[in-house]
CSV table of C-alpha atoms in Angstrom, one decimal:
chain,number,residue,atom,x,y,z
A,1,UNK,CA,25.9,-181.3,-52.9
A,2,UNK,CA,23.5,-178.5,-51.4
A,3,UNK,CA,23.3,-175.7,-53.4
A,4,UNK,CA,23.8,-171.9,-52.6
A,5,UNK,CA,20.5,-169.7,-53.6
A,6,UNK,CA,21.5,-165.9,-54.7
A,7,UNK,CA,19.3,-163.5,-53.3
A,8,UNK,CA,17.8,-161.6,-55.8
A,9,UNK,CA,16.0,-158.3,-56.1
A,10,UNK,CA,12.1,-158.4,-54.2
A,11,UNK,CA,9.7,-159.8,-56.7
A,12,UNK,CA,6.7,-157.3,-56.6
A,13,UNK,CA,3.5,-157.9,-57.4
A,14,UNK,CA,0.1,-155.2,-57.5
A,15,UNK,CA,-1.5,-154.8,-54.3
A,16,UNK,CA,-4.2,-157.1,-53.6
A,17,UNK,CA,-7.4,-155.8,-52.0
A,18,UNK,CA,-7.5,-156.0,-48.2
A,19,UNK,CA,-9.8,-159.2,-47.1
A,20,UNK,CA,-12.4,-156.9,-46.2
A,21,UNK,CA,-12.7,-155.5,-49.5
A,22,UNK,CA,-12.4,-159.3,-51.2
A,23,UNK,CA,-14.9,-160.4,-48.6
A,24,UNK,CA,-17.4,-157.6,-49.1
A,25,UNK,CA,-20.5,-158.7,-51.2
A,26,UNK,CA,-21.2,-156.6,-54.4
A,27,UNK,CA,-24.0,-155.6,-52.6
A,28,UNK,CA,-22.0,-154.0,-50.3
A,29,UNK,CA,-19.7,-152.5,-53.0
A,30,UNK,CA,-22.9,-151.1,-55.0
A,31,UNK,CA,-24.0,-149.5,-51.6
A,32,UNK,CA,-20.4,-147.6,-51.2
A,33,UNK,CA,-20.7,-146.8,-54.6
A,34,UNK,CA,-23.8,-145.1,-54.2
A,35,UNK,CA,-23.0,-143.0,-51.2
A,36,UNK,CA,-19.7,-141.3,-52.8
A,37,UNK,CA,-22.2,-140.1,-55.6
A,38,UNK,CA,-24.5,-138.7,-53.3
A,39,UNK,CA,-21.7,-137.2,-52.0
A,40,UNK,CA,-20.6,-136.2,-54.9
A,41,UNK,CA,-23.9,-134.3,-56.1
A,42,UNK,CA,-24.4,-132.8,-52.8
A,43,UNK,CA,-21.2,-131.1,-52.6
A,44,UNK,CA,-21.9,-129.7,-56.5
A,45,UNK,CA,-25.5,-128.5,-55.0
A,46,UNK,CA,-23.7,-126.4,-52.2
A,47,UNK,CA,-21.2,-125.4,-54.7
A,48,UNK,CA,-23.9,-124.5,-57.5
A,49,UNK,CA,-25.0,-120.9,-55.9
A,50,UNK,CA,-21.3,-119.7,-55.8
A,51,UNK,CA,-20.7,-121.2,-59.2
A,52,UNK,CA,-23.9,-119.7,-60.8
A,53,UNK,CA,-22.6,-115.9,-59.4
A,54,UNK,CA,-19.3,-116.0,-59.9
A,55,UNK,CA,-20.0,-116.7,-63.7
A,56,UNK,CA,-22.6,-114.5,-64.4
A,57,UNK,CA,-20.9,-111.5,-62.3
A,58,UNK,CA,-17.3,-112.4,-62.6
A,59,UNK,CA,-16.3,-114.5,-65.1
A,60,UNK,CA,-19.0,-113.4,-68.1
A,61,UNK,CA,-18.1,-109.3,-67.0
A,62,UNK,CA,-14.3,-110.3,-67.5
A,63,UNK,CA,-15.1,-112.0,-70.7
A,64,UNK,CA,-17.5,-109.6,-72.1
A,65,UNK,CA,-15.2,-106.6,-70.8
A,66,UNK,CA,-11.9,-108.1,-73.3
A,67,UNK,CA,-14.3,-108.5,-76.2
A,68,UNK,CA,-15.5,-104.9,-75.6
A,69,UNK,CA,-12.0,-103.6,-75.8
A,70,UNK,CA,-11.7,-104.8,-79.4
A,71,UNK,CA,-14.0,-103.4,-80.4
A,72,UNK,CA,-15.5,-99.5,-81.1
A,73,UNK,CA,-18.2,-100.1,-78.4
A,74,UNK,CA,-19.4,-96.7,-77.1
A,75,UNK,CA,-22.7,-95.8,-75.0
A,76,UNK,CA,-24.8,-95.4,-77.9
A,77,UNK,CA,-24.4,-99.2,-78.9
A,78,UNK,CA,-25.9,-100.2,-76.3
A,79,UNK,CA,-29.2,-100.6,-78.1
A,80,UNK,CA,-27.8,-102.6,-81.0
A,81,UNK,CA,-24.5,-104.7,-79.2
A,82,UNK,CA,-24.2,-106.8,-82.2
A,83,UNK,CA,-23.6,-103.8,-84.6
A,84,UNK,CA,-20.3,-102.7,-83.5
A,85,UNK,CA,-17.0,-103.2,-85.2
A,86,UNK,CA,-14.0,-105.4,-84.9
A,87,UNK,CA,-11.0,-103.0,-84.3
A,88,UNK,CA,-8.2,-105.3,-83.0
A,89,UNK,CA,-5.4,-103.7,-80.7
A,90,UNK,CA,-6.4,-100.2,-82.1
A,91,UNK,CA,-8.0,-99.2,-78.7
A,92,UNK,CA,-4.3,-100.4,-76.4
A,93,UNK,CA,-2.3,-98.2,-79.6
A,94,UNK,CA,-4.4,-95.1,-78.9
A,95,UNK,CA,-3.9,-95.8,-75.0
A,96,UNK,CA,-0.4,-95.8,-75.4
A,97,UNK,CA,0.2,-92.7,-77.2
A,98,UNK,CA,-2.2,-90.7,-74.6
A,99,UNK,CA,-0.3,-88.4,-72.0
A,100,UNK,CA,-3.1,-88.7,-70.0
A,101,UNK,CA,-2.6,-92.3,-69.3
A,102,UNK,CA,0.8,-92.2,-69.5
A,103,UNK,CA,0.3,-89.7,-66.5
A,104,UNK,CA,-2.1,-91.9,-64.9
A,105,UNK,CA,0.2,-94.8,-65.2
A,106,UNK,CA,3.0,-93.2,-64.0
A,107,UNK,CA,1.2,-91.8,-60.9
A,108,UNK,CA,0.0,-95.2,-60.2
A,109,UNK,CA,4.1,-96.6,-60.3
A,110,UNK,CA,5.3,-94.2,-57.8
A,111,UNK,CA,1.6,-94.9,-55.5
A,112,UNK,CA,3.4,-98.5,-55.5
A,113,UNK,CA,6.9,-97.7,-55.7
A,114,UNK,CA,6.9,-96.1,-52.3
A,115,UNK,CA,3.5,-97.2,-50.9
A,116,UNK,CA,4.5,-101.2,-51.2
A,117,UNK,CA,8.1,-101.1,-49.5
A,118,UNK,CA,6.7,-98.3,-47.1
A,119,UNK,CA,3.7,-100.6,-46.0
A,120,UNK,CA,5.6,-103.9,-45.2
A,121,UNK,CA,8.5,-102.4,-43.3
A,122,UNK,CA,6.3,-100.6,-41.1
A,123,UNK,CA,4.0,-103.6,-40.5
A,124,UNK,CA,6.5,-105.6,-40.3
A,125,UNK,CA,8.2,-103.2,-37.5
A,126,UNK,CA,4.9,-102.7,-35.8
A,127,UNK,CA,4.6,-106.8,-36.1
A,128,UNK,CA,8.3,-106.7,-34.1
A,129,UNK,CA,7.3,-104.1,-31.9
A,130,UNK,CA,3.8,-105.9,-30.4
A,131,UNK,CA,5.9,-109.4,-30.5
A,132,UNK,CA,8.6,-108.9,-28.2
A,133,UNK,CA,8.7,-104.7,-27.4
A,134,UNK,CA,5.6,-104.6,-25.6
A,135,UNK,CA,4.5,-106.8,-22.4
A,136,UNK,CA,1.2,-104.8,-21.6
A,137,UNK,CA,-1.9,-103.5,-23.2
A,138,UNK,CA,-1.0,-105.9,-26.4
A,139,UNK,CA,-4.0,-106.4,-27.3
A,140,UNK,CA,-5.1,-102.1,-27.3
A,141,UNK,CA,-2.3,-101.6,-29.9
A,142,UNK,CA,-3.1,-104.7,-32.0
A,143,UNK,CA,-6.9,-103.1,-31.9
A,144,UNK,CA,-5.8,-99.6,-32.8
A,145,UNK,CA,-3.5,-100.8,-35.8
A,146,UNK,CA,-5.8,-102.7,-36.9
A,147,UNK,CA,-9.0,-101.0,-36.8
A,148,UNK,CA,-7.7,-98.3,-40.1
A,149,UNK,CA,-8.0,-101.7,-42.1
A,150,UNK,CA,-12.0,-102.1,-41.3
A,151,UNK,CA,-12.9,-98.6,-41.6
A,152,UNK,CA,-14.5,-97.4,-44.9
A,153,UNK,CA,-12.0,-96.3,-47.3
A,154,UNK,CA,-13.9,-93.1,-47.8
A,155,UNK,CA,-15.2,-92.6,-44.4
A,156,UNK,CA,-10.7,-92.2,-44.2
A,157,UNK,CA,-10.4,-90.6,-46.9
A,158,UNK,CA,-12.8,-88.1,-46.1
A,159,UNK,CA,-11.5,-87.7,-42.2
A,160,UNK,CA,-8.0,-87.0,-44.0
A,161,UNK,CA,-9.0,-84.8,-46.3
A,162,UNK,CA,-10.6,-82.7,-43.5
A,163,UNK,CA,-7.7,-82.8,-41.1
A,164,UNK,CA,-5.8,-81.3,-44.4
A,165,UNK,CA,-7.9,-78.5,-45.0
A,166,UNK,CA,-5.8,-75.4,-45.9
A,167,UNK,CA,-7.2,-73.2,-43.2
A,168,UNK,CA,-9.3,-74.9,-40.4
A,169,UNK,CA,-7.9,-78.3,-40.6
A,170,UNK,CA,-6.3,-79.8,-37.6
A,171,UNK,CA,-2.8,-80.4,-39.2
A,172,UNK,CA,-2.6,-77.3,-40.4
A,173,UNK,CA,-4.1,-75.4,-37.0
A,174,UNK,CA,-1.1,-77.1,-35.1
A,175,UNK,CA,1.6,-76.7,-37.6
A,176,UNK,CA,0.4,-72.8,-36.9
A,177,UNK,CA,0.6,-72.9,-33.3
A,178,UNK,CA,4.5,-73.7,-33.8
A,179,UNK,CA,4.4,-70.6,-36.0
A,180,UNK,CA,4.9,-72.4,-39.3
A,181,UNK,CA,2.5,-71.7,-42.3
A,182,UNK,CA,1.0,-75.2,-43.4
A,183,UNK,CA,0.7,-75.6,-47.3
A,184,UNK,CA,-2.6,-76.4,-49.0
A,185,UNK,CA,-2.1,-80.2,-48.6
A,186,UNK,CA,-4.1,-81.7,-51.4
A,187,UNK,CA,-3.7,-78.7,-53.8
A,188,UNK,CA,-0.6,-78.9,-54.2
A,189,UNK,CA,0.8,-81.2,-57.6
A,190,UNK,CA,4.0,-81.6,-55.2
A,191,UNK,CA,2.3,-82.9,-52.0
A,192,UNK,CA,-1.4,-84.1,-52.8
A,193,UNK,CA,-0.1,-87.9,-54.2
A,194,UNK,CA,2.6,-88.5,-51.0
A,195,UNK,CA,-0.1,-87.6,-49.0
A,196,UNK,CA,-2.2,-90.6,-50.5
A,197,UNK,CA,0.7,-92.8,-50.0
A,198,UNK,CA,1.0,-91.9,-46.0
A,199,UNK,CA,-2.6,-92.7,-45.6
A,200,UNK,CA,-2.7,-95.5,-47.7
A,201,UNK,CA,0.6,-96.8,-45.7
A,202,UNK,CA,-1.2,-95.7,-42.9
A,203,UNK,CA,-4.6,-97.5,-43.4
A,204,UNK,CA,-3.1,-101.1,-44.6
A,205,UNK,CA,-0.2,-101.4,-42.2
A,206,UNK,CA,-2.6,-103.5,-39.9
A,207,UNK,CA,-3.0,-106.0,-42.2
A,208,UNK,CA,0.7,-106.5,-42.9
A,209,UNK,CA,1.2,-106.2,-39.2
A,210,UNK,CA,-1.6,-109.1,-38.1
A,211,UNK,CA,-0.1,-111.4,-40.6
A,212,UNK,CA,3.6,-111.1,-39.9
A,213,UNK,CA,2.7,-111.0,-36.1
A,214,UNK,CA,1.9,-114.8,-37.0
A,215,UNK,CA,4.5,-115.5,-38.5
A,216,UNK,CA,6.9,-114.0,-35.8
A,217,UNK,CA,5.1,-116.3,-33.7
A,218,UNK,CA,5.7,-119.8,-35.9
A,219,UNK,CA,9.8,-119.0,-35.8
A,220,UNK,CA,10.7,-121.7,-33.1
A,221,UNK,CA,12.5,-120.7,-29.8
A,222,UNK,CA,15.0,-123.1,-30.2
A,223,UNK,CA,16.6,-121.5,-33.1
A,224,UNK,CA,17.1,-118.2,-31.5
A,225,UNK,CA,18.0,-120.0,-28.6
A,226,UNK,CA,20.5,-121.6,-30.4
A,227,UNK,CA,21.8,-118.4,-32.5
A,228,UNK,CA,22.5,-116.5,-29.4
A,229,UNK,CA,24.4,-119.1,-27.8
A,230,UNK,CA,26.5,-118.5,-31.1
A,231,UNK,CA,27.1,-115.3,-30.4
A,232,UNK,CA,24.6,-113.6,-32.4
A,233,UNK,CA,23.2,-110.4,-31.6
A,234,UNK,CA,19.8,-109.0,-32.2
A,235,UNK,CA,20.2,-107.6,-35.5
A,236,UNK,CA,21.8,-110.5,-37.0
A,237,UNK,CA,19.2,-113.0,-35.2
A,238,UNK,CA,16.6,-111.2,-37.2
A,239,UNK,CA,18.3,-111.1,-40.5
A,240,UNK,CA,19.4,-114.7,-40.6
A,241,UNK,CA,17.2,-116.2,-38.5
A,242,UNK,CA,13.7,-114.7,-38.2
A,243,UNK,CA,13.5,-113.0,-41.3
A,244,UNK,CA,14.2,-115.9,-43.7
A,245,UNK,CA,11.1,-117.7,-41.9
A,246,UNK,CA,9.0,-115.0,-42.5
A,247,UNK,CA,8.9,-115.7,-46.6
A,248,UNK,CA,6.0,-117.0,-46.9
A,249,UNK,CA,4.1,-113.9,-45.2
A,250,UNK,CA,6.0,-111.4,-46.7
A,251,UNK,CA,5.2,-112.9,-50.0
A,252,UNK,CA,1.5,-113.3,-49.5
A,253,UNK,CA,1.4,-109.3,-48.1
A,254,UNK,CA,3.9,-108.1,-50.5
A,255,UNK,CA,1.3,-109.7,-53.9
A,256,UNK,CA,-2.4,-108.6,-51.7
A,257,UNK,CA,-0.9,-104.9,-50.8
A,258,UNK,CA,1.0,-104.8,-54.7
A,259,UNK,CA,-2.4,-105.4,-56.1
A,260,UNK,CA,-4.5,-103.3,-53.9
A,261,UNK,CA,-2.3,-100.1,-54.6
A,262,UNK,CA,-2.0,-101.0,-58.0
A,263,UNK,CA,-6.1,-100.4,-57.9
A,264,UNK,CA,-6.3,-97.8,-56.3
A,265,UNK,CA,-8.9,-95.4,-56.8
A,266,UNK,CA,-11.4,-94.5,-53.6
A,267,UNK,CA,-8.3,-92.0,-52.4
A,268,UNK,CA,-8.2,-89.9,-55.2
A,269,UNK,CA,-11.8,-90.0,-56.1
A,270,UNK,CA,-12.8,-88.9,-52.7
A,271,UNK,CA,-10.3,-86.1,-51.9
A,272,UNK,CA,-9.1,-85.0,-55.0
A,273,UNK,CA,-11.0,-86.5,-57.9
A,274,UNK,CA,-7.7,-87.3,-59.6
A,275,UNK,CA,-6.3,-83.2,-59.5
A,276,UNK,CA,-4.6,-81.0,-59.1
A,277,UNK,CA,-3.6,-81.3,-63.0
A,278,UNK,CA,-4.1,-84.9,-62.8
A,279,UNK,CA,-1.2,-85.4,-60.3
A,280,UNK,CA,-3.1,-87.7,-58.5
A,281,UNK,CA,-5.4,-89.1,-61.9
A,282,UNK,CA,-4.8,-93.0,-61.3
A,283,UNK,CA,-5.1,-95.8,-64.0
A,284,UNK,CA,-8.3,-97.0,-62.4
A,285,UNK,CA,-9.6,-94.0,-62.2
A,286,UNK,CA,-8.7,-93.2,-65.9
A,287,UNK,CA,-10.5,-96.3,-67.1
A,288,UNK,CA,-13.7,-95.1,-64.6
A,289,UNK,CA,-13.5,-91.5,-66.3
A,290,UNK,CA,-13.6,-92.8,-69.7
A,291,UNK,CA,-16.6,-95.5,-69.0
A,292,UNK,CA,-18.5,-92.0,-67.4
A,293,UNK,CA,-17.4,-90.6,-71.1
A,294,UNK,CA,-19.2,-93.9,-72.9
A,295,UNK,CA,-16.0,-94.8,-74.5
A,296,UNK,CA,-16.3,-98.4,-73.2
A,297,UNK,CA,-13.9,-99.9,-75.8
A,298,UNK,CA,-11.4,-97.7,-74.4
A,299,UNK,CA,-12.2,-98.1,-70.9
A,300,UNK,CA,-12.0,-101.5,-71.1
A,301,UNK,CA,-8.7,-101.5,-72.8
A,302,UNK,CA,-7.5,-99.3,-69.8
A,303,UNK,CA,-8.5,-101.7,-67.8
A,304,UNK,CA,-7.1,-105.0,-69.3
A,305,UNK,CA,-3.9,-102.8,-69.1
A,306,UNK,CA,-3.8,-102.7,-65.5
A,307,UNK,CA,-4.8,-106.1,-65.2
A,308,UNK,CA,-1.5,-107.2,-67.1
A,309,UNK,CA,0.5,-105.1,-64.9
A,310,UNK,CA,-1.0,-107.0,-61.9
A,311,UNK,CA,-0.7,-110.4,-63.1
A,312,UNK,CA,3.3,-109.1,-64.6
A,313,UNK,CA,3.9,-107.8,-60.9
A,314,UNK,CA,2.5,-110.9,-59.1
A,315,UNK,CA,4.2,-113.2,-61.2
A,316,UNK,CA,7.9,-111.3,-60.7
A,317,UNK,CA,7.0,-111.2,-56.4
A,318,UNK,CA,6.5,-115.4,-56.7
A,319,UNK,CA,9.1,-115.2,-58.8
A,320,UNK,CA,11.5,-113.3,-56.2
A,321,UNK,CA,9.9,-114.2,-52.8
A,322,UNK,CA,9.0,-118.3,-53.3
A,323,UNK,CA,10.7,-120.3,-50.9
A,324,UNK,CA,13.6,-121.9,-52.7
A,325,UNK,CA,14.0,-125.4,-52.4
């Protein structure tokens, strides 16, 4: 009587090498063998210049910086490195009971507060604008946007700070010929730091304009396409359709802006040098005026402060803008 055979599950077994491979003498096998590690040190030798400065300029400063700020390191120790004390967290406990840097930091919050949000929407508008608002001389107004971003910082700032001049600047000069009296821009506690953050929104709205121009430009037709024969309008197209795709370049403009304005420094230093009565004193600048002091421990603590508040910040934006899966 024939029997009936129950399939069972696939018996599997470890791939085998392909015939080629079985087939290849160890000759052969030696030879391949030899030409990944020749590979493999000549990528290390291109690599090794890059490798040798980022350590010695980066990654040793950056080290040597953190031990600094435990200890009571000031300029005259620079002769004898090895005789300075060990002081702990006694450097970040003085910082934090200094109004100065509590001024500093708090000046450098509202640069980022309003500077951040400020700088995306109007890249992002000017990124709207160049994508579907205007048909001729795209290129011209993608230039002029642009070119703020590779100008010199202080070549800008010091063009602004002329243009602001109390009494022969240009602002000022027009403002009079519509018979209004123009205040004394950077002189003033109340103006001087939202002036820094219109010419800081000013100066880095290319960037966030070039990189959600691209992404405006990855959203597929079809999907608008498709929204509008659903009886979408524009508003709502851009909110739930556009917008969602753009994630990924809001998130990588929103972190590089975040930690550029939470560095800032060349704006102050150039038209203001942190006054009037340190309304415009930044915490990068407070950790530069304290290294010009020699008090390097506390310098470097200033600094290690503002690099926690950069990695805190970056961390909450991946945190918040991440595509979800």
């Amino acid at each position: 009587m024939p029997t009936t055979r129950i399939p069972g599950p696939p018996h599997t077994t470890a791939p085998k090498a392909s015939p080629a491979q079985e087939a290849a003498p160890p000759r052969e096998r030696r030879a391949a063998s030899g030409t990944v590690r020749r590979q493999s040190r000549a990528a290390w030798t291109l690599a090794l210049p890059f490798l040798a400065l980022f350590v010695v300029f980066m990654l040793l400063p950056v080290a040597w910086s953190l031990l600094i700020s435990v200890t009571d390191t000031k300029s005259a120790d620079l002769r004898t490195p090895l005789a300075v004390g060990f002081v702990g967290l006694d450097n970040y406990a003085r910082l934090f009971q200094d109004p100065v840097f509590f001024t500093a930091l708090r000046n450098t919050g509202v640069f980022v507060l309003f500077g951040l949000p400020l700088t995306l929407a109007a890249g992002l508008a000017a990124a709207v604008v160049l994508d579907r608002g205007i048909r001729r001389f795209r290129a011209v107004f993608r230039v002029g946007l642009y070119l703020p971003v590779v100008t010199s910082v202080v070549a800008v700032a010091v063009v602004w700070k002329t243009l602001l001049e109390p009494r022969a600047g240009l602002v000022n000069t027009v403002l009079g010929w519509a018979g209004v009296d123009g205040p004394a821009w950077l002189a003033d506690t109340r103006l001087a730091l939202p002036v820094m953050i219109v010419m800081a929104v000013w100066r880095n709205l290319g960037t966030v304009m070039i990189i959600m121009l691209a992404g405006l430009q990855g959203v597929p037709r079809s999907l608008m396409e498709a929204a509008e024969l659903d009886g979408a309008g524009p508003w709502q197209r851009f909110w739930r359709v556009t917008f969602p795709l753009l994630r990924p370049a809001l998130l990588l403009t929103s972190v590089t802006t975040a930690i550029g304005y939470l560095q800032f420094f060349d704006e102050p230093f150039v038209m203001t040098n942190g006054g009037p009565l340190d309304s415009t004193l930044s915490a990068t600048m407070f950790s530069y005026r304290q290294f010009g002091y020699g008090n390097y421990d506390y310098s470097s603590a200033a600094g290690y402060v503002v690099f926690v508040l950069i990695a805190s910040l970056t961390a909450l934006q991946f945190r918040v803008l991440r595509e979800k899966d």
